[in-house]
JSON list of C-alpha atoms and ligand atoms in Angstrom, two decimals:
[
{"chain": "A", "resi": 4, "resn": "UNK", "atom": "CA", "xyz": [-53.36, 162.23, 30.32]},
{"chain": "A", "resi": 5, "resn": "UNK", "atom": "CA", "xyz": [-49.96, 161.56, 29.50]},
{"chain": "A", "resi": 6, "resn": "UNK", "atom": "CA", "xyz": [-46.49, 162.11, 30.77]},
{"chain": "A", "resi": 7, "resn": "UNK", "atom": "CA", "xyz": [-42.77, 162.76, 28.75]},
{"chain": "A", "resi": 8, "resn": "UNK", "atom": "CA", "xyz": [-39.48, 163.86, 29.45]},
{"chain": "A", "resi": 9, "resn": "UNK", "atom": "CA", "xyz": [-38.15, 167.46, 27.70]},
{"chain": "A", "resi": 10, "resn": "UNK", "atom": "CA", "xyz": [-34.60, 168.20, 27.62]},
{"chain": "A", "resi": 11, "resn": "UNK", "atom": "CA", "xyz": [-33.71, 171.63, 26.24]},
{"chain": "A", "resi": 12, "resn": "UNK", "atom": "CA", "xyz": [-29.92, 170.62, 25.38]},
{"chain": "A", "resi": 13, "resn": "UNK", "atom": "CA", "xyz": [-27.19, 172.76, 26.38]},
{"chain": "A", "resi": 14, "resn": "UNK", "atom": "CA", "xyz": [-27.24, 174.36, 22.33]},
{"chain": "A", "resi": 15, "resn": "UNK", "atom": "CA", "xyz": [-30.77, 175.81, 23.54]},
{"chain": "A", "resi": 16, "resn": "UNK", "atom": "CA", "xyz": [-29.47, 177.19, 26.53]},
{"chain": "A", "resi": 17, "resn": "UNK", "atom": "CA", "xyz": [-26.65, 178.79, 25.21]},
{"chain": "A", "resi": 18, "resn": "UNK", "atom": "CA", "xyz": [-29.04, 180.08, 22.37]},
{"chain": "A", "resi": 19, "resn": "UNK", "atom": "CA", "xyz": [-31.35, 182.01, 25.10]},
{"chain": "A", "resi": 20, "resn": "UNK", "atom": "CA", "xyz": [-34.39, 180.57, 23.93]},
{"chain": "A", "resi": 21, "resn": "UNK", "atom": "CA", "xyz": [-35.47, 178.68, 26.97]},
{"chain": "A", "resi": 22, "resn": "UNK", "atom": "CA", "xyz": [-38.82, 180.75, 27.00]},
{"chain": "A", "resi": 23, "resn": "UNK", "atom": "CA", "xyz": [-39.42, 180.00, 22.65]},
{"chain": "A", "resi": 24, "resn": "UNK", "atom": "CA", "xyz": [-38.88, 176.40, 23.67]},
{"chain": "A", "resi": 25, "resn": "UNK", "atom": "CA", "xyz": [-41.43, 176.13, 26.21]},
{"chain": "A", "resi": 26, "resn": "UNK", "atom": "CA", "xyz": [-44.21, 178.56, 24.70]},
{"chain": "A", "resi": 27, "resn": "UNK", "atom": "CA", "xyz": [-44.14, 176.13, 21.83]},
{"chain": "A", "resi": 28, "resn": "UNK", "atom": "CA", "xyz": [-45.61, 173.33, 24.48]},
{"chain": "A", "resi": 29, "resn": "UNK", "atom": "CA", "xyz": [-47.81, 175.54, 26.17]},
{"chain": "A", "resi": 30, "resn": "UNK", "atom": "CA", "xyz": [-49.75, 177.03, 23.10]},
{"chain": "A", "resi": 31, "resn": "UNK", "atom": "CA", "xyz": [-50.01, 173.78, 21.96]},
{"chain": "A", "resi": 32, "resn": "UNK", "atom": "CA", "xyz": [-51.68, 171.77, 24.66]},
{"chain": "A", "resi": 33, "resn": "UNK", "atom": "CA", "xyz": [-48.67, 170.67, 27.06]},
{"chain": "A", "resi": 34, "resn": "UNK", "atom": "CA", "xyz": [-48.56, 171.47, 30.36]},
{"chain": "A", "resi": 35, "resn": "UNK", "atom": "CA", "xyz": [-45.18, 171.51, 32.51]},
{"chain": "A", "resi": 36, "resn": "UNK", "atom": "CA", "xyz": [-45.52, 169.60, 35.23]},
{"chain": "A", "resi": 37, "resn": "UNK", "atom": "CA", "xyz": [-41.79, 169.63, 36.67]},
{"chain": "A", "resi": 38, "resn": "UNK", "atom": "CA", "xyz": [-39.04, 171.55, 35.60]},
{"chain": "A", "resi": 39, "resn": "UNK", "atom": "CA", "xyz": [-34.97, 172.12, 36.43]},
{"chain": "A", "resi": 40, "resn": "UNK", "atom": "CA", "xyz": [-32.18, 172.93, 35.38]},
{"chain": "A", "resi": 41, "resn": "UNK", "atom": "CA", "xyz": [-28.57, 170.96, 36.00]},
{"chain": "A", "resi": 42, "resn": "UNK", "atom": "CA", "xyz": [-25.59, 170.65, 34.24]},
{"chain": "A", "resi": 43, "resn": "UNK", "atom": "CA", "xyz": [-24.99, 166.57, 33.47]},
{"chain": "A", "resi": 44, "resn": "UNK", "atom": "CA", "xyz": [-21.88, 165.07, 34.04]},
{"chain": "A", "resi": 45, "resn": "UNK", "atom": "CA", "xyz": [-20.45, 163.26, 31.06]},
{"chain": "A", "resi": 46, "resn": "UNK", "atom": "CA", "xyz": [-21.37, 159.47, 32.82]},
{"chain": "A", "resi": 47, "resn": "UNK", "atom": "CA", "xyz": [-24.76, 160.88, 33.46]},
{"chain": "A", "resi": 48, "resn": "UNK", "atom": "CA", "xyz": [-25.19, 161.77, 30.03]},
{"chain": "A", "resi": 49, "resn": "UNK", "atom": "CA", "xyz": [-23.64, 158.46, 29.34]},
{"chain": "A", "resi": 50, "resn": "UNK", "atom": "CA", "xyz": [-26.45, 156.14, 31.79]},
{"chain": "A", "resi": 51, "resn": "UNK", "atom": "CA", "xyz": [-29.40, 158.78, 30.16]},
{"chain": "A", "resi": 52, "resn": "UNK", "atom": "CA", "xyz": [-28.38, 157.83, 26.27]},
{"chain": "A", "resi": 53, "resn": "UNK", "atom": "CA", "xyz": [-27.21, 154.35, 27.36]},
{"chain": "A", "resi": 54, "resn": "UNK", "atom": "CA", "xyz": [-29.47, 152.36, 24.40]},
{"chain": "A", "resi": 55, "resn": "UNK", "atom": "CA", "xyz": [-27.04, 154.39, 22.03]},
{"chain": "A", "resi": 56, "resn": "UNK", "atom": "CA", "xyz": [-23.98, 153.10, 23.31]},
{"chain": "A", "resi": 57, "resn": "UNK", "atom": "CA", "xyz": [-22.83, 151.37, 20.44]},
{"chain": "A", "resi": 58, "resn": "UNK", "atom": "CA", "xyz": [-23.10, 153.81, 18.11]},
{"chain": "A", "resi": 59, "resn": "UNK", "atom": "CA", "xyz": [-20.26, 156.01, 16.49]},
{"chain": "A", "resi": 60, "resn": "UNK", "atom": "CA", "xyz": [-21.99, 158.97, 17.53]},
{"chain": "A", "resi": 61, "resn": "UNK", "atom": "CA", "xyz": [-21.96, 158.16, 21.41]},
{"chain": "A", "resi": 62, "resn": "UNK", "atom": "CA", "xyz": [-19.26, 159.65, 22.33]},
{"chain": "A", "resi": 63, "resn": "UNK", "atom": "CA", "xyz": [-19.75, 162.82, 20.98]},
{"chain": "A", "resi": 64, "resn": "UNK", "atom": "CA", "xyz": [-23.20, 162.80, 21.79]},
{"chain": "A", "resi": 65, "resn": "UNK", "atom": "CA", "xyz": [-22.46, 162.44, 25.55]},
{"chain": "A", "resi": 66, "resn": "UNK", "atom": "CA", "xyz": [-19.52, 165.40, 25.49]},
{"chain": "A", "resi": 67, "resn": "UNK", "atom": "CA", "xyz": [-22.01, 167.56, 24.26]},
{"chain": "A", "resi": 68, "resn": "UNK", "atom": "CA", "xyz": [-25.10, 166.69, 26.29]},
{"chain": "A", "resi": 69, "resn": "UNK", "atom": "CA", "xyz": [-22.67, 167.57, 29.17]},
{"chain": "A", "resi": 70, "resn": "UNK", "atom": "CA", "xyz": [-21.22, 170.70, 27.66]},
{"chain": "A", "resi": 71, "resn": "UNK", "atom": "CA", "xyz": [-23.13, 172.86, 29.66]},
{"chain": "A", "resi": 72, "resn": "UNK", "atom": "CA", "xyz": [-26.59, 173.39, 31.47]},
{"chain": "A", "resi": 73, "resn": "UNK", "atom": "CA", "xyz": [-29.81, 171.55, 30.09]},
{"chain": "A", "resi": 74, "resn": "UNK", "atom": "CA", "xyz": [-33.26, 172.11, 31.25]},
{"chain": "A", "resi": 75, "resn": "UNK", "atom": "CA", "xyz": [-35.28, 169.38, 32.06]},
{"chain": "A", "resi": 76, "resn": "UNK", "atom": "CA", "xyz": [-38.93, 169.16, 32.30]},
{"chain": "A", "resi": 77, "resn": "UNK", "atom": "CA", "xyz": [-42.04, 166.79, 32.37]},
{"chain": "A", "resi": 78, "resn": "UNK", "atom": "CA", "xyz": [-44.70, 167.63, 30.61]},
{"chain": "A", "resi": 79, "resn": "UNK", "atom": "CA", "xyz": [-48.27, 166.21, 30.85]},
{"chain": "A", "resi": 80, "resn": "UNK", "atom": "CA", "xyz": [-51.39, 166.44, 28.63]},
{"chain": "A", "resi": 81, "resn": "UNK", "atom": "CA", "xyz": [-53.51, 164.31, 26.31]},
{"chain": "A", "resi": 82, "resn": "UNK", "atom": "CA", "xyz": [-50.65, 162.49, 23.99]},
{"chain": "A", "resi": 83, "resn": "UNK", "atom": "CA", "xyz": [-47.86, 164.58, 25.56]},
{"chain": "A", "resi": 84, "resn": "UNK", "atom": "CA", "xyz": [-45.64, 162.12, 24.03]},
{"chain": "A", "resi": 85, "resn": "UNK", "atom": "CA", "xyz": [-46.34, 161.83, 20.30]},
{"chain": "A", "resi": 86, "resn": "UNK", "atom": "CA", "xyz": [-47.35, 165.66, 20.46]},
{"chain": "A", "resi": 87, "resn": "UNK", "atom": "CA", "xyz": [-43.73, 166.40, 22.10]},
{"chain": "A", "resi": 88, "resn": "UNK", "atom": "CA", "xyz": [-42.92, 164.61, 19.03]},
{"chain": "A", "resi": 89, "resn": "UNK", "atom": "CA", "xyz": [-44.50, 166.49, 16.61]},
{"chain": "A", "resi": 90, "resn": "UNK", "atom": "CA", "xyz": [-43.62, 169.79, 18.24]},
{"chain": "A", "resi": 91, "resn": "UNK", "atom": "CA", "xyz": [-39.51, 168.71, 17.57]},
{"chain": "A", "resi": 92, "resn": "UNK", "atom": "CA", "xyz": [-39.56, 167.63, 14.29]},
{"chain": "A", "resi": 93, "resn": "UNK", "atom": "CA", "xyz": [-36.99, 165.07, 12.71]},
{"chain": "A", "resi": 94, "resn": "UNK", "atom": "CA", "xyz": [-33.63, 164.31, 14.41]},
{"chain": "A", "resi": 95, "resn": "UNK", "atom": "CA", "xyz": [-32.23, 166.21, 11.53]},
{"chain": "A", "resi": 96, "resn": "UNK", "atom": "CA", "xyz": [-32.93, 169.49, 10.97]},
{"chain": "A", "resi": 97, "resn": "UNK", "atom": "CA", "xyz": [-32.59, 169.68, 7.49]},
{"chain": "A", "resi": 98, "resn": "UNK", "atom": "CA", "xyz": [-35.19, 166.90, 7.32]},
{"chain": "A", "resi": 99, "resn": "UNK", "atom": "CA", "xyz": [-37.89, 168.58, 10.30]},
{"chain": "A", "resi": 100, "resn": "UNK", "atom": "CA", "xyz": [-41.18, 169.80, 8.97]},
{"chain": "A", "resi": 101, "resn": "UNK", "atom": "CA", "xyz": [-41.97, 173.65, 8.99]},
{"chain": "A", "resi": 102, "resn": "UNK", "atom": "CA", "xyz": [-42.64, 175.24, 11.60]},
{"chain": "A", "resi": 103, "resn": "UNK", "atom": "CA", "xyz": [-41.06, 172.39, 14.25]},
{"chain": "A", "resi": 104, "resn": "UNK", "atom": "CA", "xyz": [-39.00, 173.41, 16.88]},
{"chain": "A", "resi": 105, "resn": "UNK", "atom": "CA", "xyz": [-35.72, 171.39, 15.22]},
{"chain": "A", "resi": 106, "resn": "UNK", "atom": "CA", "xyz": [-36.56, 173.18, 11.88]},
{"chain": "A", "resi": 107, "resn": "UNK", "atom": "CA", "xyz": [-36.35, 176.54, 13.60]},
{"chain": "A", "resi": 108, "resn": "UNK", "atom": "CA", "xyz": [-33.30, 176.45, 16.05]},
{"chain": "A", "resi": 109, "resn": "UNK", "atom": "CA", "xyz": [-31.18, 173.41, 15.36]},
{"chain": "A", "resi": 110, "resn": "UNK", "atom": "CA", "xyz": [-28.06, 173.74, 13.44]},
{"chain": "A", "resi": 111, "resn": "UNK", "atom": "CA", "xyz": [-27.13, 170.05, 13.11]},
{"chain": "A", "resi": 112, "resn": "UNK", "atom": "CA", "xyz": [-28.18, 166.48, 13.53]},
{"chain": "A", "resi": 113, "resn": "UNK", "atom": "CA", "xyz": [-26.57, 166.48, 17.01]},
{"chain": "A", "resi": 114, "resn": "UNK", "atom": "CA", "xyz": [-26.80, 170.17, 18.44]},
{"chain": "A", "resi": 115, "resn": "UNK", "atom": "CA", "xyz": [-30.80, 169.57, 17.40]},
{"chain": "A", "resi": 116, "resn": "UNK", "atom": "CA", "xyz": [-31.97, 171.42, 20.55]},
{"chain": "A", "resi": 117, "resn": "UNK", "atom": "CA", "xyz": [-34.34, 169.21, 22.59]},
{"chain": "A", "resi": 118, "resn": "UNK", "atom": "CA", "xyz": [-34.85, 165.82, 23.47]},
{"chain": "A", "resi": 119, "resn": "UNK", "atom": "CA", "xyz": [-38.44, 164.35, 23.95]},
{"chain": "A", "resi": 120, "resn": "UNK", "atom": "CA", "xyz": [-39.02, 160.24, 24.63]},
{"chain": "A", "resi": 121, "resn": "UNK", "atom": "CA", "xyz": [-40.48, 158.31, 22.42]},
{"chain": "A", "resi": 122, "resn": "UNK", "atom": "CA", "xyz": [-42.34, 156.04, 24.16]},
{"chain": "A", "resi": 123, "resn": "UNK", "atom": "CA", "xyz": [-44.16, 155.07, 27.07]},
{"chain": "A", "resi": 124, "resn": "UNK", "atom": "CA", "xyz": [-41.28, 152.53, 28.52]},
{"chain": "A", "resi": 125, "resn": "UNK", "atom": "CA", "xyz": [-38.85, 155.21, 27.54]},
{"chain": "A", "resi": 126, "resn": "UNK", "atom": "CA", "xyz": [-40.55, 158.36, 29.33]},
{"chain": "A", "resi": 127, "resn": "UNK", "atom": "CA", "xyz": [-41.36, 156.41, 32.32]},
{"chain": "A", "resi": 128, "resn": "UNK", "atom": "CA", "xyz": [-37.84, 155.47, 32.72]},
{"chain": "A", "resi": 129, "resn": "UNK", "atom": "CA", "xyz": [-36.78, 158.72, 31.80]},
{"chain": "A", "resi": 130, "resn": "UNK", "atom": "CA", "xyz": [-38.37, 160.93, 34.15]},
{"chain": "A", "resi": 131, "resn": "UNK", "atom": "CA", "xyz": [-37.94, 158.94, 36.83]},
{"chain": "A", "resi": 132, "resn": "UNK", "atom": "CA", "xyz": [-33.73, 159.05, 36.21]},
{"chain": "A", "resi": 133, "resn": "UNK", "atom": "CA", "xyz": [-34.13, 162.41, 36.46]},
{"chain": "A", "resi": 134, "resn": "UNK", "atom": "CA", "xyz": [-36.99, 163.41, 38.78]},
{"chain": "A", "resi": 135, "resn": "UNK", "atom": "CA", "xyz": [-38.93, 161.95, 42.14]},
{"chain": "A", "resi": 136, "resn": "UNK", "atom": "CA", "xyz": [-42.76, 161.17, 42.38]},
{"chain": "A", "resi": 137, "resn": "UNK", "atom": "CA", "xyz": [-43.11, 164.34, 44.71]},
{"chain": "A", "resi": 138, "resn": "UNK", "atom": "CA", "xyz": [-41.62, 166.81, 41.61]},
{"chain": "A", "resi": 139, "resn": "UNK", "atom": "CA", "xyz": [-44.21, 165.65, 39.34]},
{"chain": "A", "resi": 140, "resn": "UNK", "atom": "CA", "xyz": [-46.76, 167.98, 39.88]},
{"chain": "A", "resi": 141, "resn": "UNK", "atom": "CA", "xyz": [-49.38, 167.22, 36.79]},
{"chain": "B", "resi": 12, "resn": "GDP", "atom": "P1", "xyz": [-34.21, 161.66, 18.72]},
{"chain": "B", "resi": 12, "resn": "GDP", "atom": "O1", "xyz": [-35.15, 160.70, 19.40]},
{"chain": "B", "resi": 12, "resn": "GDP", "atom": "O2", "xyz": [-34.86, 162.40, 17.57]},
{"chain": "B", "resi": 12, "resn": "GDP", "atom": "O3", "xyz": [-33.55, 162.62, 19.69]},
{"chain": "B", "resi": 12, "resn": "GDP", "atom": "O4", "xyz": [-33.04, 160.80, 18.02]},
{"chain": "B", "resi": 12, "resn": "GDP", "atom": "P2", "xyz": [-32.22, 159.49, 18.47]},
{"chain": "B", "resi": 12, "resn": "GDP", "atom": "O5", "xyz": [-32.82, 158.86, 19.70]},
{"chain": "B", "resi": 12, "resn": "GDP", "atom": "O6", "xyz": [-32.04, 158.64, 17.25]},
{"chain": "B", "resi": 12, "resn": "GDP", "atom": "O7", "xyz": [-30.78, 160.06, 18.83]},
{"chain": "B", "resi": 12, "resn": "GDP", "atom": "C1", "xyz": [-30.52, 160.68, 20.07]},
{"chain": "B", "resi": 12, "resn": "GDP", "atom": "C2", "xyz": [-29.69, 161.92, 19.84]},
{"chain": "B", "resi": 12, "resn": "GDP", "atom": "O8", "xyz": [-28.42, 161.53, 19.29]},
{"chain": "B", "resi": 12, "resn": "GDP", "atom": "C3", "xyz": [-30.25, 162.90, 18.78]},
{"chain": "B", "resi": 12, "resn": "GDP", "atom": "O9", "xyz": [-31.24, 163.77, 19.28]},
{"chain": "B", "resi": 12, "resn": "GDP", "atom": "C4", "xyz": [-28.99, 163.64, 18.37]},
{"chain": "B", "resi": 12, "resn": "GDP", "atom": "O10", "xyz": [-28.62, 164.63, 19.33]},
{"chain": "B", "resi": 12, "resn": "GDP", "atom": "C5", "xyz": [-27.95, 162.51, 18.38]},
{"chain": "B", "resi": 12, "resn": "GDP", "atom": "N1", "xyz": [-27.81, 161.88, 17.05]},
{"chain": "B", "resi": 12, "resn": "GDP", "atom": "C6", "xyz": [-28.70, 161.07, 16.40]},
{"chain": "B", "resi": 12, "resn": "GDP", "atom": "N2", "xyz": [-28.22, 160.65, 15.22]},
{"chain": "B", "resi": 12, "resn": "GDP", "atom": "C7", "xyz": [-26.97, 161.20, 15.11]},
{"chain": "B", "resi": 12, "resn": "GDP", "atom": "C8", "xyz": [-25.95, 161.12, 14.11]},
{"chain": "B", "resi": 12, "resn": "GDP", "atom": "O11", "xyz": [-26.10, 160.46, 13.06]},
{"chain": "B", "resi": 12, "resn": "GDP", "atom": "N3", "xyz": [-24.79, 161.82, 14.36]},
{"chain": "B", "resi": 12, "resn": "GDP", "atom": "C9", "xyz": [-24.61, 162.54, 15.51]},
{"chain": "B", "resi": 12, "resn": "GDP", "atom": "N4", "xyz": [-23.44, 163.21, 15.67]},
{"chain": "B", "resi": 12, "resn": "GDP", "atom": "N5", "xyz": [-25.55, 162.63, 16.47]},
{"chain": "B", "resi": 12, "resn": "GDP", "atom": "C10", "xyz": [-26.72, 161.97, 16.29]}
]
């Protein structure tokens, strides 16, 4: 049993396809095990993507993560992280396998959808910036 941080970025929300996102998890193993939705504030967004910092994309990155409201979920199950992986696809969705969730609803490298950590450090620290032992219900 594993846990990882989901982000359906404000391009999914404004999309309506909250409820495609998440079936995608659930027929495929994943279980959510917490789940809000806020609206980040452009120095949240900057703290959240702060390993990208130095990167020309950053500040872009940040206006858009806190464009409008994001959803954010744990989700649990056996290699919830790699399969969270899998299920996105590629950062780019011109380079994201069939049938991924990038390859289906993202229209550009940055506006790609979701977010899903890629690692254990990473999802530990990531859920907990976002959500308190007693939310974490899985
Ligand atoms: P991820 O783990 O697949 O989300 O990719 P990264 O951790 O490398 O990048 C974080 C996020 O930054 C991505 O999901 C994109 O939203 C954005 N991003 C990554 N690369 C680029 C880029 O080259 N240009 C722009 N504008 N955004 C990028």
């Amino acid at each position: 049993m594993e846990r990882t941080l989901s982000i359906i970025k404000p391009d999914g929300v404004r999309k309506n396809i909250i409820g495609d996102v998440v079936k995608r998890f659930e027929k495929n193993g994943l279980k959510v095990a917490a789940m809000k939705m806020v609206s980040l504030s452009k120095s949240e967004a900057e703290c959240f993507y702060a390993v990208h910092r130095e990167r020309p994309f950053f500040g872009s990155l940040t206006e858009f993560m806190s464009s409008g409201p994001v959803v954010l979920m744990v989700l649990a199950g056996e290699n919830a992280i790699q399969k969270n992986r899998d299920l996105m696809g590629a950062t780019d969705p011109k380079k994201a396998a069939t049938g991924t969730i990038r390859k289906d609803f993202a229209d550009s490298i940055e506006s790609n959808i979701v977010h899903g950590s890629d690692g254990a450090e990473t999802a530990s620290f990531e859920i907990g910036y976002f959500f308190s032992g007693l939310e974490v219900l899985a």
